[in-house]
Structure formats: C-alpha cells, structure tokens
Coordinates of C-alpha atoms and ligand atoms in Angstrom, one line a residue:
M1 CA 40.3 27.2 71.6
N2 CA 42.4 30.3 71.7
N3 CA 40.8 32.3 74.6
N4 CA 42.9 35.4 74.1
F5 CA 41.6 35.6 70.5
V6 CA 38.0 35.1 71.5
D7 CA 38.3 37.7 74.4
R8 CA 39.7 40.2 71.9
I9 CA 36.8 39.7 69.5
K10 CA 34.4 39.9 72.4
A11 CA 35.8 43.2 73.5
E12 CA 35.6 44.6 69.9
V13 CA 31.9 43.5 69.7
S14 CA 31.3 45.2 73.0
E15 CA 32.7 48.4 71.6
I16 CA 30.3 48.2 68.6
E17 CA 27.5 47.8 71.1
A18 CA 28.7 50.6 73.3
A19 CA 28.8 52.9 70.3
G20 CA 25.1 52.0 69.6
L21 CA 26.0 50.5 66.2
F22 CA 25.2 46.8 66.9
K23 CA 22.9 45.6 64.2
Q24 CA 20.0 43.7 65.7
E25 CA 18.0 41.4 63.5
R26 CA 14.2 41.2 63.7
I27 CA 12.8 37.7 63.1
I28 CA 10.2 37.3 60.4
S29 CA 7.9 34.3 60.7
S30 CA 5.9 34.8 57.5
V31 CA 6.7 35.1 53.8
Q32 CA 8.3 38.3 52.6
S33 CA 5.5 40.7 51.6
A34 CA 3.9 44.0 52.3
H35 CA 2.3 42.4 55.4
I36 CA 4.6 40.4 57.5
M37 CA 5.0 38.9 61.0
A38 CA 8.0 40.5 62.6
N39 CA 9.1 39.5 66.1
G40 CA 5.7 37.8 66.5
K41 CA 3.6 40.8 65.5
P42 CA 1.8 41.7 62.3
V43 CA 3.3 44.8 60.7
L44 CA 3.3 46.6 57.4
N45 CA 6.7 46.2 55.7
F46 CA 8.3 49.4 54.3
C47 CA 11.9 48.3 54.3
A48 CA 12.3 45.5 51.8
N49 CA 13.8 45.7 48.3
N50 CA 10.7 43.9 47.2
Y51 CA 9.9 46.7 44.7
L52 CA 7.5 44.8 42.5
G53 CA 6.0 42.6 45.2
L54 CA 7.3 39.5 43.5
S55 CA 9.2 37.9 46.5
S56 CA 6.2 35.7 47.3
H57 CA 4.0 36.4 44.2
P58 CA 2.0 33.2 43.3
K59 CA 3.6 33.2 39.8
T60 CA 7.1 33.3 41.4
I61 CA 6.3 30.4 43.8
E62 CA 4.6 28.3 41.1
A63 CA 7.5 28.7 38.6
A64 CA 10.0 27.9 41.4
H65 CA 8.1 24.7 42.3
Q66 CA 8.0 23.7 38.6
A67 CA 11.7 24.1 38.2
I68 CA 12.3 22.0 41.3
D69 CA 10.1 19.3 39.9
N70 CA 11.7 19.4 36.4
R71 CA 15.3 20.3 37.2
G72 CA 15.8 19.4 40.8
Y73 CA 17.0 21.1 43.9
G74 CA 20.7 21.7 43.2
L75 CA 23.5 20.9 40.7
S76 CA 26.4 20.3 43.1
S77 CA 28.7 21.9 40.6
V78 CA 30.1 25.1 39.2
R79 CA 28.9 26.1 35.8
F80 CA 31.8 24.8 33.7
I81 CA 32.0 21.3 35.1
C82 CA 28.3 20.2 35.2
G83 CA 26.4 23.1 36.5
T84 CA 24.8 24.5 33.4
Q85 CA 21.3 23.5 32.6
D86 CA 19.2 24.5 29.6
I87 CA 17.3 26.9 31.9
H88 CA 20.5 28.8 32.9
K89 CA 21.2 29.5 29.2
E90 CA 17.5 30.5 28.8
L91 CA 17.7 32.9 31.7
E92 CA 20.9 34.5 30.4
Q93 CA 19.3 35.0 27.0
K94 CA 16.1 36.5 28.6
I95 CA 18.2 39.0 30.7
S96 CA 20.2 40.0 27.6
A97 CA 16.9 40.6 25.6
F98 CA 15.4 42.5 28.5
L99 CA 18.4 44.8 28.9
G100 CA 19.2 45.1 25.2
T101 CA 22.7 43.5 25.4
E102 CA 24.4 40.7 23.5
D103 CA 25.1 38.2 26.3
T104 CA 24.8 37.7 30.1
I105 CA 26.6 35.6 32.7
L106 CA 24.9 34.5 36.0
Y107 CA 26.4 34.6 39.4
C108 CA 25.1 33.6 42.8
A109 CA 24.8 37.2 43.9
A110 CA 25.4 40.7 42.5
F111 CA 28.1 41.0 45.1
D112 CA 29.9 38.2 43.2
A113 CA 29.1 39.8 39.8
N114 CA 30.8 43.1 41.0
G115 CA 33.6 41.2 42.7
G116 CA 34.4 39.3 39.5
V117 CA 33.9 41.9 36.8
F118 CA 37.0 44.2 37.0
E119 CA 40.0 41.9 37.5
P120 CA 39.5 39.7 34.4
L121 CA 39.0 42.8 32.1
L122 CA 41.6 45.3 33.3
N123 CA 45.2 45.3 34.6
E124 CA 47.9 47.8 35.5
Q125 CA 47.8 49.4 32.1
D126 CA 44.2 50.5 32.8
A127 CA 42.3 52.8 35.2
I128 CA 38.9 52.6 37.0
I129 CA 37.1 55.8 37.8
S130 CA 34.6 55.2 40.5
D131 CA 31.8 57.3 42.2
E132 CA 32.8 57.7 45.8
L133 CA 29.4 56.4 47.0
N134 CA 29.5 53.2 45.0
H135 CA 28.3 50.0 46.7
A136 CA 30.7 48.0 48.8
S137 CA 30.7 45.2 46.3
I138 CA 32.1 47.5 43.6
I139 CA 34.7 48.8 46.0
D140 CA 35.8 45.3 46.8
G141 CA 35.8 44.3 43.1
V142 CA 38.0 47.3 42.3
R143 CA 40.4 46.3 45.2
L144 CA 40.9 42.9 43.5
C145 CA 41.9 44.5 40.2
K146 CA 45.4 45.8 39.4
A147 CA 44.1 48.8 37.5
E148 CA 44.8 52.4 38.7
R149 CA 42.1 53.5 41.1
H150 CA 40.5 57.0 40.9
R151 CA 37.4 58.3 42.7
Y152 CA 35.2 61.2 41.9
K153 CA 32.9 63.1 44.2
H154 CA 29.4 61.7 44.3
N155 CA 27.6 62.5 41.1
D156 CA 30.1 65.3 40.3
M157 CA 30.4 65.3 36.5
Q158 CA 33.1 68.0 36.5
E159 CA 35.4 65.9 38.7
L160 CA 34.7 62.8 36.6
E161 CA 35.8 64.7 33.6
E162 CA 39.0 65.8 35.4
K163 CA 39.8 62.2 36.2
L164 CA 39.2 61.2 32.6
I165 CA 41.6 63.9 31.5
A166 CA 44.2 62.8 34.1
T167 CA 44.1 59.2 33.0
Q168 CA 44.5 59.7 29.3
H169 CA 47.8 57.8 29.4
C170 CA 46.0 54.5 30.3
R171 CA 45.0 51.8 27.8
S172 CA 41.4 51.5 28.9
R173 CA 39.5 53.7 31.4
M174 CA 36.4 52.3 33.0
I175 CA 33.8 54.6 34.7
A176 CA 32.0 52.5 37.4
T177 CA 28.8 53.7 39.1
D178 CA 25.7 52.5 40.9
S179 CA 22.9 53.7 38.7
V180 CA 20.7 54.2 41.8
F181 CA 22.4 55.1 45.1
S182 CA 20.5 53.2 47.8
M183 CA 20.7 55.6 50.7
D184 CA 19.3 58.6 48.9
G185 CA 17.4 57.0 45.9
T186 CA 19.6 59.3 43.7
I187 CA 19.7 58.3 40.1
A188 CA 23.1 58.6 38.3
Q189 CA 23.3 61.0 35.4
L190 CA 23.9 58.3 32.8
D191 CA 23.2 60.5 29.8
K192 CA 26.1 62.8 31.0
I193 CA 28.3 59.9 31.9
V194 CA 27.9 58.3 28.5
A195 CA 28.6 61.6 26.8
L196 CA 31.8 62.0 28.8
A197 CA 32.8 58.4 28.0
E198 CA 32.3 59.0 24.3
K199 CA 34.3 62.2 24.5
Y200 CA 37.2 60.5 26.2
D201 CA 37.0 57.0 24.7
A202 CA 36.1 55.4 28.1
I203 CA 34.1 52.4 29.1
V204 CA 30.9 52.6 31.2
M205 CA 30.0 50.0 33.9
I206 CA 26.8 50.4 35.8
D207 CA 25.3 48.5 38.8
E208 CA 21.5 48.3 38.3
C209 CA 20.6 46.5 41.5
H210 CA 18.0 49.1 42.6
S211 CA 16.5 49.7 39.1
S212 CA 16.3 46.5 37.0
G213 CA 12.6 45.7 36.5
F214 CA 11.0 49.0 37.4
I215 CA 13.0 52.2 36.5
G216 CA 12.3 53.4 32.9
K217 CA 9.1 53.4 30.9
T218 CA 9.2 49.6 30.5
G219 CA 11.3 48.8 33.6
R220 CA 14.6 48.1 31.8
G221 CA 16.5 50.3 34.2
V222 CA 18.2 53.6 34.5
H223 CA 19.8 53.3 31.0
E224 CA 16.2 53.3 29.7
H225 CA 15.2 56.2 32.0
C226 CA 18.2 58.3 30.8
G227 CA 17.8 57.4 27.1
V228 CA 21.1 55.6 26.8
M229 CA 20.0 52.0 26.1
G230 CA 22.6 50.2 24.0
K231 CA 25.3 52.7 25.1
I232 CA 26.4 51.1 28.3
D233 CA 29.3 48.6 28.0
I234 CA 28.7 46.6 31.2
I235 CA 25.6 46.2 33.4
T236 CA 25.6 44.3 36.6
G237 CA 22.4 43.6 38.5
T238 CA 20.7 41.4 41.1
L239 CA 17.9 38.8 41.0
G240 CA 17.6 39.4 44.8
K241 CA 15.7 42.7 44.8
A242 CA 12.8 43.6 42.4
L243 CA 13.3 40.5 40.2
G244 CA 12.0 38.0 42.7
G245 CA 14.1 38.6 45.8
A246 CA 15.8 35.2 46.3
N247 CA 19.5 35.3 45.2
G248 CA 21.5 35.7 42.1
G249 CA 23.3 38.3 40.1
F250 CA 24.4 38.9 36.6
T251 CA 26.8 40.8 34.4
S252 CA 25.5 41.7 30.9
G253 CA 27.3 43.3 27.9
S254 CA 29.0 42.5 24.7
K255 CA 29.6 38.8 23.8
A256 CA 33.4 39.2 24.0
V257 CA 33.3 40.6 27.5
I258 CA 30.9 37.9 28.8
D259 CA 33.1 35.2 27.1
M260 CA 36.1 36.5 29.0
L261 CA 34.3 36.6 32.3
R262 CA 33.2 32.9 31.8
Q263 CA 36.9 32.1 31.3
K264 CA 38.4 34.2 34.1
S265 CA 35.9 35.6 36.6
R266 CA 36.7 33.9 39.9
P267 CA 33.3 34.0 41.7
Y268 CA 31.9 32.3 38.5
L269 CA 34.6 29.7 38.2
F270 CA 35.0 28.8 41.8
S271 CA 31.4 29.0 43.2
N272 CA 28.4 26.9 42.8
T273 CA 25.8 27.4 40.0
L274 CA 22.5 29.2 40.7
A275 CA 19.7 26.8 42.0
P276 CA 17.2 25.7 39.4
S277 CA 14.2 27.0 41.5
I278 CA 15.7 30.5 41.3
V279 CA 16.5 30.2 37.6
G280 CA 13.0 29.0 36.8
A281 CA 11.3 31.7 38.8
S282 CA 13.5 34.4 37.3
I283 CA 12.5 33.3 33.8
A284 CA 8.8 33.5 34.6
I285 CA 9.3 36.9 36.2
L286 CA 11.2 38.3 33.1
D287 CA 8.4 36.9 30.9
M288 CA 5.8 38.6 33.0
L289 CA 7.7 42.0 33.1
S290 CA 8.2 41.8 29.3
E291 CA 4.5 41.2 28.7
T292 CA 3.1 44.0 30.9
T293 CA 4.3 47.0 32.8
A294 CA 1.4 46.8 35.2
L295 CA 3.6 46.2 38.3
R296 CA 6.1 48.9 37.6
D297 CA 3.3 51.3 36.8
K298 CA 1.6 50.5 40.1
L299 CA 5.0 51.1 41.9
E300 CA 5.4 54.4 40.1
Q301 CA 1.9 55.5 41.2
N302 CA 2.4 54.3 44.8
T303 CA 5.8 56.2 44.9
L304 CA 4.3 59.4 43.6
Y305 CA 1.4 59.2 46.1
F306 CA 3.6 58.4 49.1
R307 CA 6.1 61.1 48.2
E308 CA 3.3 63.7 47.8
Q309 CA 1.4 62.7 51.0
I310 CA 4.4 62.5 53.2
T311 CA 5.6 65.9 52.0
N312 CA 2.1 67.4 52.6
A313 CA 2.3 66.0 56.2
G314 CA 5.3 68.3 56.7
F315 CA 8.2 65.8 56.5
D316 CA 11.5 66.7 54.8
I317 CA 12.3 64.1 52.2
K318 CA 15.0 63.8 49.6
P319 CA 13.2 64.7 46.3
G320 CA 13.2 62.4 43.4
I321 CA 11.2 59.6 41.7
H322 CA 12.7 56.5 43.2
P323 CA 10.7 54.2 45.6
I324 CA 13.5 54.7 48.1
V325 CA 12.1 57.7 50.1
P326 CA 14.6 59.0 52.7
I327 CA 12.7 60.9 55.5
M328 CA 15.4 63.2 56.8
L329 CA 15.8 63.6 60.6
Y330 CA 19.5 64.5 60.7
D331 CA 19.8 63.2 64.3
A332 CA 20.8 59.6 64.9
P333 CA 19.1 58.9 68.3
L334 CA 15.9 60.5 66.8
A335 CA 16.0 58.2 63.8
Q336 CA 16.4 55.2 66.1
K337 CA 13.6 56.3 68.4
M338 CA 11.3 57.1 65.5
A339 CA 11.8 53.6 63.8
A340 CA 11.1 51.9 67.2
R341 CA 7.9 54.0 67.7
M342 CA 6.8 53.2 64.1
L343 CA 7.2 49.5 64.7
E344 CA 4.9 49.9 67.8
E345 CA 2.4 51.5 65.5
G346 CA 2.7 48.5 63.2
V347 CA 4.9 49.9 60.5
Y348 CA 8.4 48.4 59.9
V349 CA 10.9 51.0 58.8
V350 CA 14.6 51.3 59.6
G351 CA 16.7 54.3 60.8
F352 CA 20.0 54.9 59.1
F353 CA 22.8 56.9 60.6
Y354 CA 26.6 57.3 60.6
P355 CA 28.6 55.4 59.4
V356 CA 26.0 54.1 56.9
V357 CA 25.2 57.7 55.9
A358 CA 27.3 60.9 56.5
K359 CA 27.3 62.3 60.1
G360 CA 24.4 64.6 60.7
N361 CA 22.4 63.0 57.9
A362 CA 20.4 60.4 59.9
R363 CA 17.1 59.4 58.3
I364 CA 14.4 56.8 58.1
R365 CA 14.5 55.1 54.7
V366 CA 11.1 54.1 53.4
Q367 CA 10.9 51.7 50.5
I368 CA 7.7 51.6 48.5
S369 CA 6.5 48.4 46.7
A370 CA 3.9 47.5 44.1
G371 CA 2.8 45.0 46.8
H372 CA 1.4 48.0 48.9
E373 CA -2.2 48.9 48.5
R374 CA -3.4 52.5 48.9
E375 CA -4.7 51.7 52.4
D376 CA -1.3 50.4 53.4
L377 CA 0.3 53.7 52.2
D378 CA -2.4 55.7 54.1
K379 CA -1.8 53.7 57.3
A380 CA 2.0 54.3 57.0
I381 CA 1.4 58.1 56.4
A382 CA -1.0 58.3 59.4
A383 CA 1.5 56.5 61.6
F384 CA 4.4 58.8 60.5
T385 CA 2.2 61.8 61.1
K386 CA 1.2 60.6 64.6
V387 CA 4.8 59.7 65.6
G388 CA 6.3 62.7 63.9
K389 CA 4.1 65.0 66.0
E390 CA 4.8 63.1 69.2
L391 CA 8.6 63.4 68.6
G392 CA 8.4 67.0 67.5
V393 CA 9.6 66.3 63.9
I394 CA 6.5 68.0 62.4
K395 CA 4.0 70.4 63.8
Ligands
LIG401 C1 22.1 44.9 46.9 C2 23.2 45.4 46.1 C3 24.2 44.6 45.7 C4 24.3 43.2 46.1 O1 23.3 42.4 45.5 P1 23.2 40.9 46.0 O2 22.7 40.2 44.8 O3 22.4 40.8 47.2 O4 24.6 40.4 46.3 C5 25.2 45.1 44.8 N1 25.1 46.4 44.4 C6 24.1 47.3 44.8 C7 24.1 48.7 44.3 C8 23.1 46.8 45.7 O5 22.2 47.6 46.1

C-alpha cells in the first residue's frame, strides 16, 4: 500500500467534507416507489426519476421475471460475439417504432450511448456545437471525439446561429443538446434548433433522458412536443428513468448511423450486453406506453396540480410544464436545512446548490411521478407549507 497516496486522497476528501459538499447516501430498504423506506423510516419519495411509476410496477416485475425464466440472467458477452438475443433486436425495433426512427442500438447506460456517439461519426474535419448546460455524459463524449468543439450559451438561439456561421468551413456540424435540462426542467427549443439546422445544413443530436415516455401528447418525447418528429438526426435516451428505471440506454436514428455505431462505438463493442430481464421488461413497458397514454396523462395532471398548489402556497418555482419542479431558495444552507426538515416531515426531497447549479441559485428539486396519488401531493404541499413558514421562506 502506498500510504502517501492514500493520505493525499484522504486530505482531498476532507476538503470536500469541509466545504459542505460531501454527498451522503440515504439507504432505501424497500422497492423504489412513491412510498419508500429511507434510513429506516417510511417517507414519500419526491426525488426519483420514476416519472411513470414503472420502477416497481407489477407489469415491469412480471415481464422481468418472464425474461429471466426464458432467456436467463446474463449473456457473459458483448453484443457482437454472443450477446445478441432475439429480445435485444425486438427491443431495438420497438424503440425505433416508438421514436419514429429507422434503427436503434442498445447500451448499458445512456452515459455509454453519449460517450460512444460522437467519436465514430465525426473527426477533425467536423464540429460539435453544444449547449453549455449539457449533461456530463455529452461533455465526456465530446471530449473523446476529435471534432472542433464549440459551446453556446444555454438555450441561446442567437449564439447557436453565430456558431453555425463560424463553423461553415467544417464538413459536418452537429448541434448537441439535452432536450430537457434536469436542474431547471427547461425544455430545449427543438423547433428553432431544427430550423437553424436546416438553414445551415447541420445535424441535430438530442438527449431525451428526461422526456422519453412522457413528454409530448403520446409520450414520444420533446421532438413530439415541439412538432419535429422525424426531423432529428440522432436521439439518445435511457431506460433508467421513466422507462422502467433499471439500466440501459440507446441511440436511435437513421440505419446508416446505427450501422456505423455497431461497428465503431467503443462502449458498445467493449462492454457487456444488456441483461435479459431489463430487455424483457423494457419491451413490456414500450408495449404498454404504445397502447395507452394513461400514465403520462396522470403525470401531466399531477404536475399541473403540484405546480399550481405550490405556487398558491407562496413558493417561487421555475415556471414550465415538466415534472421537475425547482423550488427556488437561492441560499445553499437554507436548501440543505429545508431538505432535512422535509425528511423529518416524511417527504424525501433534495437540495441542490453550487457547484451542481450556479452560485446563488440553490433550490429544492421536486420530481413528480404518475405513481403519486392526489393525497401524496397534498401531503407534500402541506409539509412544504409548514416547513416554508418555519424557515421564513413563505409568509
Ligand atoms: C440521467 C441522464 C443520463 C445518464 O443516463 P444513464 O442511463 O443513467 O447512464 C444522460 N443524459 C441525461 C440528460 C441524463 O439526465
């Protein structure tokens, strides 16, 4: 053991602790759901990405059991050696049909999908133009690619256009953006982005992790919401949020692009195939979401109700339609205090502050689910009102 090394790391961890930035994990001893056991106590969960309440839905669990029975636990292989089952191809087709694309490639996580999407498709002759608030996995994926890197101010279409003009010498230009930004619940202006891409002959890549399954009239995502289905070149997404909440990611687009990724994308070529239980459950979930919009409709109603009631209670929230509801407190210690008091009141929410969000923009981020019932929402609003008054956030 190299003690000098361990001592240096220890000191660096202590610095994180001293700055109040050490992330403590609460232990859940139940299934993931609207009602959970956290640190041994029953609480209402308002901080999961379980938007459709499918993480422990009976249909999800049943389909996962069936896949284990019929296709086993694991494949002990990457896709191109002996890791492709009939159900992997079936799931890829179902995702393509759901998103309105030609083909789809599965990964073990959206982090891998984003990590492996740029490098095989672009090189030093090309440019990537990226929203400054894009997810860490897009930033890392861009770093692995030799294309020129350009960033535009968050959601700033004028600056995006300037970058498109400045990169006209490049062979291909790819605009890359989260379609929902997870700290604010902001939705990217895909209609405007697509119009700019058409004007300047650019490619559009979107990350649909916080929208696949529930945004848009039939839950196809932000491309449906913004009326640009069929106009997005590349869509990445996750199976780990609304679509079941286990693991898995995907990239979807034209057949040629997906063919190339299967040949060259390193997280696909050099990492194990997705487990059959996840694949089977994801197929069942996509079938259910294609048959009925009941869950996304319930989520939409829950979101509207919560946003309205929490505003009426006097809180300052970021306006919008997304089930991510940021309750703005601006002050970091206050956000921490409020989250701790809410947990004592039986509501699990998390405070976010610098460096996760900009300095002076501390907040509590609430996430609404179709798994919440009206009484759950009312309980959370009552707890926020009580704690908000106690801490002087509202009158
Ligand atoms: C959660 C998230 C990811 C990562 O998804 P995983 O499947 O958990 O790796 C990527 N991009 C965005 C925008 C996300 O919110």
